[in-house]
Amino acid sequence: IFEKIRTNDQKSTGISELADLSRDPTFAIQFISLNEGKGVQSLMSMIEKSVPSNTPTDKGDLANILGGFQELMEHSIVSWDTIGENFVKKIINILDRSRSKDYFHPPIVHRCLDILESIVMNSTQYYCIVAHEVPPSSVIGFISKGSQFVTHYALALINALILKAQDQPSILHELSINNFSTTINDNILQQARGEVDHDIAHQLSIYQSFILNQVENRMRTSFADGQPRMEESLRLLPVQAFSEEYRNKGANAPIHEHHWKQLGFSQTNPRLDFQETPPGVLALDCMVYLARTKHEIYTRLLFAQMDNPCPFAQTSIALTKILCQLFRIGEQTGDIGYFQEFI
């Protein structure tokens, strides 16, 4: 095979055989040891020297070389820190070129994405290049290309970049403002009609856990008496509910005890209801969000419970706790294993 891929007349055949056999550990050891241990380096050189081409043969050859290289590297015989900066930038260049309709070829794209994800996860030396040149938001477009393989590896690369990032909230915010959730809904959930591919669903569950775990700290935090922001949030609940009574009063006007009872707290000091963790003050955050953004629904729920044995505050706290358990907030990313369609 090594000799075939070095000759013009048998090159495509050799490359195809390489892609098929590279998964085999025995073959991998033998191939990697060729040419004084530079078997993988020979493939890297071929990839670096590749030029843009629209011919099916050239596209197929490049896809197979990329696939063979990735499969050989999966055996962990060669370190990802030995691949070199030029090779990393070449893979990024091929991926960038593939954004064009003329050069988009799913087998090439999904293998480039797979290689970049492996670099992010396994290379301390070259991870920074990928993180700088391929921000997660730049990968979103590949999810709308109509290929399950491309979608799977695009999600895997996005998740790897989030996992390794020092500032996960910033990346998640960047993905949010670039309508990542809409892209997922339109191109995965709606297209799947309830039957999401297992590998894609796994990647979605990982991404979902990144989002949910952003509130873990709030879930594990009890209400602290005298903490200004917590006190302000708590005060907002009766002020939003009984706005007419507090409209002309100062910001520090005392809250009537009966209003805490009408809100559905278990006792006259509502702070005590937020001592249990979970859900901690995450429950307060959820109630405040409802009061601020869905005021009509908030007041309707609140006043409906006056004739119902279902106190709003206590129910909200209990429901938040159940949701924390259901979505397994705080668990290690990747341990969840299933995806809930809410993002």
CSV table of C-alpha atoms in Angstrom, one decimal:
chain,number,residue,atom,x,y,z
A,1,ILE,CA,0.0,0.0,0.0
A,2,PHE,CA,2.8,2.4,0.9
A,3,GLU,CA,4.4,1.9,-2.5
A,4,LYS,CA,1.0,2.2,-4.3
A,5,ILE,CA,0.2,5.6,-2.8
A,6,ARG,CA,3.6,6.9,-4.0
A,7,THR,CA,2.9,6.0,-7.7
A,8,ASN,CA,0.6,7.9,-10.0
A,9,ASP,CA,-1.1,4.9,-11.7
A,10,GLN,CA,-2.0,3.0,-8.4
A,11,LYS,CA,-2.3,6.0,-6.1
A,12,SER,CA,-6.1,6.1,-5.8
A,13,THR,CA,-6.3,2.3,-5.2
A,14,GLY,CA,-3.6,2.5,-2.5
A,15,ILE,CA,-5.2,5.4,-0.8
A,16,SER,CA,-8.6,3.6,-0.7
A,17,GLU,CA,-7.0,0.5,0.7
A,18,LEU,CA,-5.2,2.6,3.3
A,19,ALA,CA,-8.5,4.2,4.5
A,20,ASP,CA,-10.1,0.7,4.9
A,21,LEU,CA,-7.2,-0.9,6.7
A,22,SER,CA,-6.1,1.9,9.0
A,23,ARG,CA,-8.6,0.9,11.7
A,24,ASP,CA,-6.7,-2.4,12.2
A,25,PRO,CA,-4.1,-2.1,15.0
A,26,THR,CA,-1.6,-4.5,13.5
A,27,PHE,CA,-1.8,-2.7,10.1
A,28,ALA,CA,-1.4,0.6,11.9
A,29,ILE,CA,1.8,-0.5,13.7
A,30,GLN,CA,3.3,-1.8,10.5
A,31,PHE,CA,2.4,1.3,8.4
A,32,ILE,CA,3.6,3.8,11.0
A,33,SER,CA,7.0,2.1,11.2
A,34,LEU,CA,7.5,2.3,7.4
A,35,ASN,CA,10.1,4.7,6.0
A,36,GLU,CA,12.1,4.7,9.3
A,37,GLY,CA,9.0,5.4,11.3
A,38,LYS,CA,7.7,8.1,9.1
A,39,GLY,CA,4.6,6.4,7.6
A,40,VAL,CA,2.2,9.0,9.1
A,41,GLN,CA,4.5,11.8,8.2
A,42,SER,CA,4.3,10.7,4.6
A,43,LEU,CA,0.5,11.1,4.7
A,44,MET,CA,0.8,14.5,6.3
A,45,SER,CA,3.2,15.6,3.6
A,46,MET,CA,0.6,14.5,0.9
A,47,ILE,CA,-2.1,16.4,2.7
A,48,GLU,CA,0.0,19.5,3.0
A,49,LYS,CA,0.9,19.4,-0.7
A,50,SER,CA,-2.7,18.9,-1.8
A,51,VAL,CA,-4.2,21.6,-4.0
A,52,PRO,CA,-7.8,22.6,-4.6
A,53,SER,CA,-9.6,20.4,-7.1
A,54,ASN,CA,-13.2,19.7,-8.2
A,55,THR,CA,-12.6,16.3,-9.8
A,56,PRO,CA,-14.3,13.4,-8.1
A,57,THR,CA,-11.1,11.4,-8.1
A,58,ASP,CA,-9.0,14.1,-6.4
A,59,LYS,CA,-11.8,14.7,-3.8
A,60,GLY,CA,-12.1,11.0,-3.1
A,61,ASP,CA,-8.3,10.7,-2.7
A,62,LEU,CA,-8.0,13.6,-0.3
A,63,ALA,CA,-11.0,12.3,1.8
A,64,ASN,CA,-9.3,8.8,2.0
A,65,ILE,CA,-5.9,10.3,2.9
A,66,LEU,CA,-7.5,12.4,5.7
A,67,GLY,CA,-9.5,9.3,6.8
A,68,GLY,CA,-6.5,7.0,6.8
A,69,PHE,CA,-4.4,9.6,8.7
A,70,GLN,CA,-7.2,10.1,11.4
A,71,GLU,CA,-7.6,6.3,11.8
A,72,LEU,CA,-3.9,5.8,12.3
A,73,MET,CA,-3.7,8.5,14.8
A,74,GLU,CA,-6.6,7.0,16.7
A,75,HIS,CA,-4.4,4.1,17.8
A,76,SER,CA,-2.4,6.5,20.0
A,77,ILE,CA,0.9,5.3,18.6
A,78,VAL,CA,1.9,8.8,17.3
A,79,SER,CA,1.5,11.9,19.5
A,80,TRP,CA,-0.7,14.7,18.3
A,81,ASP,CA,2.0,17.1,19.4
A,82,THR,CA,4.2,15.9,16.6
A,83,ILE,CA,2.0,16.9,13.7
A,84,GLY,CA,3.4,20.4,13.2
A,85,GLU,CA,1.9,23.8,12.8
A,86,ASN,CA,1.9,23.8,9.0
A,87,PHE,CA,-0.2,20.6,9.0
A,88,VAL,CA,-2.8,22.1,11.4
A,89,LYS,CA,-3.1,25.2,9.3
A,90,LYS,CA,-3.5,23.1,6.2
A,91,ILE,CA,-6.4,21.2,7.7
A,92,ILE,CA,-8.0,24.5,8.7
A,93,ASN,CA,-7.4,25.8,5.2
A,94,ILE,CA,-9.1,22.8,3.6
A,95,LEU,CA,-12.1,23.3,5.9
A,96,ASP,CA,-12.3,27.0,5.2
A,97,ARG,CA,-12.2,26.2,1.4
A,98,SER,CA,-15.0,23.7,1.9
A,99,ARG,CA,-17.4,26.4,3.0
A,100,SER,CA,-17.8,27.2,-0.7
A,101,LYS,CA,-20.4,25.2,-2.6
A,102,ASP,CA,-17.9,24.4,-5.3
A,103,TYR,CA,-15.5,22.7,-2.9
A,104,PHE,CA,-17.9,21.2,-0.3
A,105,HIS,CA,-17.5,17.5,-0.2
A,106,PRO,CA,-18.9,15.8,3.0
A,107,PRO,CA,-16.2,13.1,3.4
A,108,ILE,CA,-13.5,15.7,3.3
A,109,VAL,CA,-15.3,18.1,5.6
A,110,HIS,CA,-16.3,15.6,8.3
A,111,ARG,CA,-12.7,14.2,8.4
A,112,CYS,CA,-11.2,17.7,8.7
A,113,LEU,CA,-13.6,18.4,11.6
A,114,ASP,CA,-12.7,15.1,13.2
A,115,ILE,CA,-9.0,15.8,12.9
A,116,LEU,CA,-9.4,19.3,14.4
A,117,GLU,CA,-11.5,17.9,17.3
A,118,SER,CA,-8.7,15.4,18.0
A,119,ILE,CA,-6.1,18.2,18.0
A,120,VAL,CA,-8.2,20.2,20.5
A,121,MET,CA,-8.6,17.2,22.8
A,122,ASN,CA,-5.2,15.7,22.5
A,123,SER,CA,-2.6,18.3,21.6
A,124,THR,CA,-1.3,20.8,24.2
A,125,GLN,CA,0.9,22.4,21.6
A,126,TYR,CA,-1.5,23.0,18.7
A,127,TYR,CA,-4.9,23.4,20.5
A,128,CYS,CA,-4.4,27.2,20.6
A,129,ILE,CA,-4.1,27.4,16.8
A,130,VAL,CA,-7.4,25.7,16.3
A,131,ALA,CA,-9.1,27.7,19.1
A,132,HIS,CA,-7.9,30.9,17.5
A,133,GLU,CA,-8.5,30.1,13.8
A,134,VAL,CA,-11.7,28.1,14.2
A,135,PRO,CA,-14.0,29.7,16.8
A,136,PRO,CA,-17.1,27.6,17.6
A,137,SER,CA,-19.4,30.1,15.9
A,138,SER,CA,-17.6,29.6,12.6
A,139,VAL,CA,-18.5,25.9,12.6
A,140,ILE,CA,-22.3,26.5,12.9
A,141,GLY,CA,-22.7,26.8,9.1
A,142,PHE,CA,-21.6,23.2,8.5
A,143,ILE,CA,-24.7,21.9,10.5
A,144,SER,CA,-27.0,23.2,7.7
A,145,LYS,CA,-25.2,21.3,4.9
A,146,GLY,CA,-27.5,18.3,5.0
A,147,SER,CA,-24.9,15.7,6.0
A,148,GLN,CA,-25.3,13.7,9.2
A,149,PHE,CA,-21.6,12.9,9.4
A,150,VAL,CA,-20.7,16.6,8.9
A,151,THR,CA,-23.3,17.6,11.5
A,152,HIS,CA,-22.0,15.0,14.1
A,153,TYR,CA,-18.4,16.1,13.7
A,154,ALA,CA,-19.2,19.8,13.7
A,155,LEU,CA,-21.0,19.4,17.0
A,156,ALA,CA,-18.1,17.3,18.4
A,157,LEU,CA,-15.6,20.1,17.4
A,158,ILE,CA,-17.8,22.8,19.0
A,159,ASN,CA,-18.1,20.8,22.2
A,160,ALA,CA,-14.4,20.2,22.3
A,161,LEU,CA,-13.7,23.9,21.9
A,162,ILE,CA,-16.2,24.7,24.7
A,163,LEU,CA,-14.7,22.0,27.0
A,164,LYS,CA,-11.2,23.3,26.6
A,165,ALA,CA,-12.0,27.0,26.8
A,166,GLN,CA,-11.1,29.0,29.9
A,167,ASP,CA,-14.2,31.2,29.5
A,168,GLN,CA,-17.0,28.9,28.7
A,169,PRO,CA,-19.8,31.5,29.3
A,170,SER,CA,-18.4,33.8,26.6
A,171,ILE,CA,-18.3,31.0,24.0
A,172,LEU,CA,-21.9,29.9,24.9
A,173,HIS,CA,-23.0,33.6,24.6
A,174,GLU,CA,-21.3,33.8,21.2
A,175,LEU,CA,-23.1,30.7,20.0
A,176,SER,CA,-26.3,32.1,21.3
A,177,ILE,CA,-26.1,35.4,19.5
A,178,ASN,CA,-25.2,33.5,16.3
A,179,ASN,CA,-28.5,31.6,16.6
A,180,PHE,CA,-27.0,28.2,17.3
A,181,SER,CA,-30.2,26.9,19.0
A,182,THR,CA,-32.2,27.9,16.0
A,183,THR,CA,-29.7,26.1,13.7
A,184,ILE,CA,-30.1,23.0,15.8
A,185,ASN,CA,-33.8,23.2,15.8
A,186,ASP,CA,-34.2,23.9,12.1
A,187,ASN,CA,-31.5,21.5,10.8
A,188,ILE,CA,-31.5,18.7,13.3
A,189,LEU,CA,-34.7,18.5,15.4
A,190,GLN,CA,-37.2,19.5,12.7
A,191,GLN,CA,-35.5,17.4,10.0
A,192,ALA,CA,-35.3,14.3,12.3
A,193,ARG,CA,-39.0,14.4,13.3
A,194,GLY,CA,-38.3,12.8,16.6
A,195,GLU,CA,-35.7,10.3,15.4
A,196,VAL,CA,-32.4,12.1,16.1
A,197,ASP,CA,-29.3,10.1,15.1
A,198,HIS,CA,-27.7,8.5,18.2
A,199,ASP,CA,-24.3,10.1,17.7
A,200,ILE,CA,-25.8,13.5,17.0
A,201,ALA,CA,-28.1,13.2,20.1
A,202,HIS,CA,-25.0,12.3,22.2
A,203,GLN,CA,-23.3,15.5,21.1
A,204,LEU,CA,-26.4,17.5,21.7
A,205,SER,CA,-26.6,16.2,25.2
A,206,ILE,CA,-23.0,17.3,25.8
A,207,TYR,CA,-23.8,20.8,24.5
A,208,GLN,CA,-27.0,20.9,26.6
A,209,SER,CA,-25.0,20.0,29.7
A,210,PHE,CA,-22.6,22.9,29.1
A,211,ILE,CA,-25.6,25.3,29.1
A,212,LEU,CA,-27.3,23.8,32.1
A,213,ASN,CA,-24.2,23.6,34.2
A,214,GLN,CA,-23.8,27.4,33.9
A,215,VAL,CA,-26.4,27.6,36.7
A,216,GLU,CA,-24.8,25.0,39.0
A,217,ASN,CA,-23.3,27.6,41.3
A,218,ARG,CA,-26.7,29.2,41.8
A,219,MET,CA,-28.3,25.8,42.4
A,220,ARG,CA,-25.8,25.1,45.2
A,221,THR,CA,-26.0,28.6,46.8
A,222,SER,CA,-28.4,29.3,49.7
A,223,PHE,CA,-30.0,32.6,50.3
A,224,ALA,CA,-27.7,34.9,52.3
A,225,ASP,CA,-29.4,37.4,54.6
A,226,GLY,CA,-28.4,40.9,53.8
A,227,GLN,CA,-26.8,40.1,50.4
A,228,PRO,CA,-27.9,43.1,48.3
A,229,ARG,CA,-28.6,41.4,45.0
A,230,MET,CA,-30.5,38.5,46.6
A,231,GLU,CA,-32.6,40.9,48.6
A,232,GLU,CA,-33.3,43.0,45.6
A,233,SER,CA,-34.4,39.9,43.6
A,234,LEU,CA,-36.6,38.7,46.5
A,235,ARG,CA,-38.2,42.1,46.9
A,236,LEU,CA,-39.1,42.2,43.2
A,237,LEU,CA,-41.6,39.3,43.6
A,238,PRO,CA,-44.2,41.2,45.7
A,239,VAL,CA,-43.5,44.5,44.0
A,240,GLN,CA,-44.3,43.0,40.6
A,241,ALA,CA,-47.3,41.1,42.0
A,242,PHE,CA,-48.8,44.0,44.0
A,243,SER,CA,-47.5,46.9,42.0
A,244,GLU,CA,-50.4,49.2,42.9
A,245,GLU,CA,-49.6,49.0,46.6
A,246,TYR,CA,-45.9,49.7,46.2
A,247,ARG,CA,-45.9,52.1,43.2
A,248,ASN,CA,-45.5,55.3,45.2
A,249,LYS,CA,-43.4,53.9,48.0
A,250,GLY,CA,-39.6,54.1,48.3
A,251,ALA,CA,-37.3,51.4,47.2
A,252,ASN,CA,-36.7,50.4,50.9
A,253,ALA,CA,-40.3,50.4,51.9
A,254,PRO,CA,-41.1,47.3,54.0
A,255,ILE,CA,-43.0,44.4,52.4
A,256,HIS,CA,-46.2,43.5,54.1
A,257,GLU,CA,-46.0,40.0,55.8
A,258,HIS,CA,-49.4,38.9,54.3
A,259,HIS,CA,-47.9,39.5,50.8
A,260,TRP,CA,-45.3,36.9,51.4
A,261,LYS,CA,-48.1,34.5,52.4
A,262,GLN,CA,-50.1,35.4,49.3
A,263,LEU,CA,-47.0,34.7,47.2
A,264,GLY,CA,-47.1,31.2,48.6
A,265,PHE,CA,-44.0,31.0,50.8
A,266,SER,CA,-44.1,28.6,53.7
A,267,GLN,CA,-43.4,31.2,56.3
A,268,THR,CA,-43.3,35.0,56.9
A,269,ASN,CA,-39.5,35.0,56.3
A,270,PRO,CA,-39.3,33.9,52.7
A,271,ARG,CA,-35.5,33.7,52.8
A,272,LEU,CA,-35.8,30.5,54.7
A,273,ASP,CA,-37.5,28.8,51.7
A,274,PHE,CA,-34.3,29.2,49.7
A,275,GLN,CA,-31.9,27.5,52.2
A,276,GLU,CA,-32.1,24.0,50.7
A,277,THR,CA,-29.7,23.2,48.0
A,278,PRO,CA,-30.5,22.2,45.4
A,279,PRO,CA,-32.3,24.2,44.2
A,280,GLY,CA,-30.9,27.1,46.3
A,281,VAL,CA,-31.3,30.6,44.8
A,282,LEU,CA,-31.7,29.2,41.3
A,283,ALA,CA,-35.4,28.8,42.2
A,284,LEU,CA,-35.5,32.5,43.1
A,285,ASP,CA,-33.8,33.3,39.7
A,286,CYS,CA,-36.5,31.4,37.9
A,287,MET,CA,-39.3,33.1,39.8
A,288,VAL,CA,-37.8,36.6,39.2
A,289,TYR,CA,-37.4,35.8,35.5
A,290,LEU,CA,-41.1,34.9,35.2
A,291,ALA,CA,-42.1,38.0,37.1
A,292,ARG,CA,-40.0,40.3,34.9
A,293,THR,CA,-40.5,38.8,31.5
A,294,LYS,CA,-43.9,37.2,31.7
A,295,HIS,CA,-45.7,39.5,34.0
A,296,GLU,CA,-49.2,38.6,32.9
A,297,ILE,CA,-48.5,34.9,33.3
A,298,TYR,CA,-46.9,35.5,36.6
A,299,THR,CA,-49.8,37.4,38.1
A,300,ARG,CA,-52.3,34.9,36.6
A,301,LEU,CA,-50.5,32.0,38.2
A,302,LEU,CA,-50.1,33.8,41.5
A,303,PHE,CA,-53.8,34.8,41.9
A,304,ALA,CA,-55.1,31.5,40.6
A,305,GLN,CA,-53.5,29.8,43.5
A,306,MET,CA,-55.5,31.8,46.0
A,307,ASP,CA,-58.3,29.3,45.5
A,308,ASN,CA,-56.0,26.4,45.0
A,309,PRO,CA,-54.0,24.2,47.4
A,310,CYS,CA,-50.9,24.8,45.3
A,311,PRO,CA,-48.9,27.8,46.7
A,312,PHE,CA,-46.9,29.5,43.9
A,313,ALA,CA,-43.6,30.0,45.7
A,314,GLN,CA,-43.4,26.6,47.3
A,315,THR,CA,-44.5,25.0,44.0
A,316,SER,CA,-41.9,26.9,42.0
A,317,ILE,CA,-39.1,25.9,44.4
A,318,ALA,CA,-40.2,22.2,44.3
A,319,LEU,CA,-40.5,22.3,40.5
A,320,THR,CA,-37.0,23.9,40.1
A,321,LYS,CA,-35.6,21.1,42.3
A,322,ILE,CA,-37.2,18.4,40.1
A,323,LEU,CA,-35.9,20.1,37.0
A,324,CYS,CA,-32.4,20.1,38.5
A,325,GLN,CA,-32.6,16.4,39.0
A,326,LEU,CA,-34.2,15.7,35.6
A,327,PHE,CA,-31.5,17.6,33.7
A,328,ARG,CA,-28.8,16.3,36.1
A,329,ILE,CA,-27.3,19.8,36.5
A,330,GLY,CA,-23.8,19.6,38.0
A,331,GLU,CA,-22.9,16.2,36.6
A,332,GLN,CA,-19.8,15.7,34.5
A,333,THR,CA,-20.2,16.7,30.8
A,334,GLY,CA,-20.7,13.5,28.8
A,335,ASP,CA,-22.1,11.5,31.6
A,336,ILE,CA,-25.7,12.5,30.9
A,337,GLY,CA,-26.0,10.4,27.8
A,338,TYR,CA,-29.4,11.6,26.6
A,339,PHE,CA,-30.8,14.8,25.1
A,340,GLN,CA,-33.9,16.7,26.2
A,341,GLU,CA,-35.4,18.8,23.4
A,342,PHE,CA,-35.6,22.2,25.0
A,343,ILE,CA,-32.6,24.2,23.6
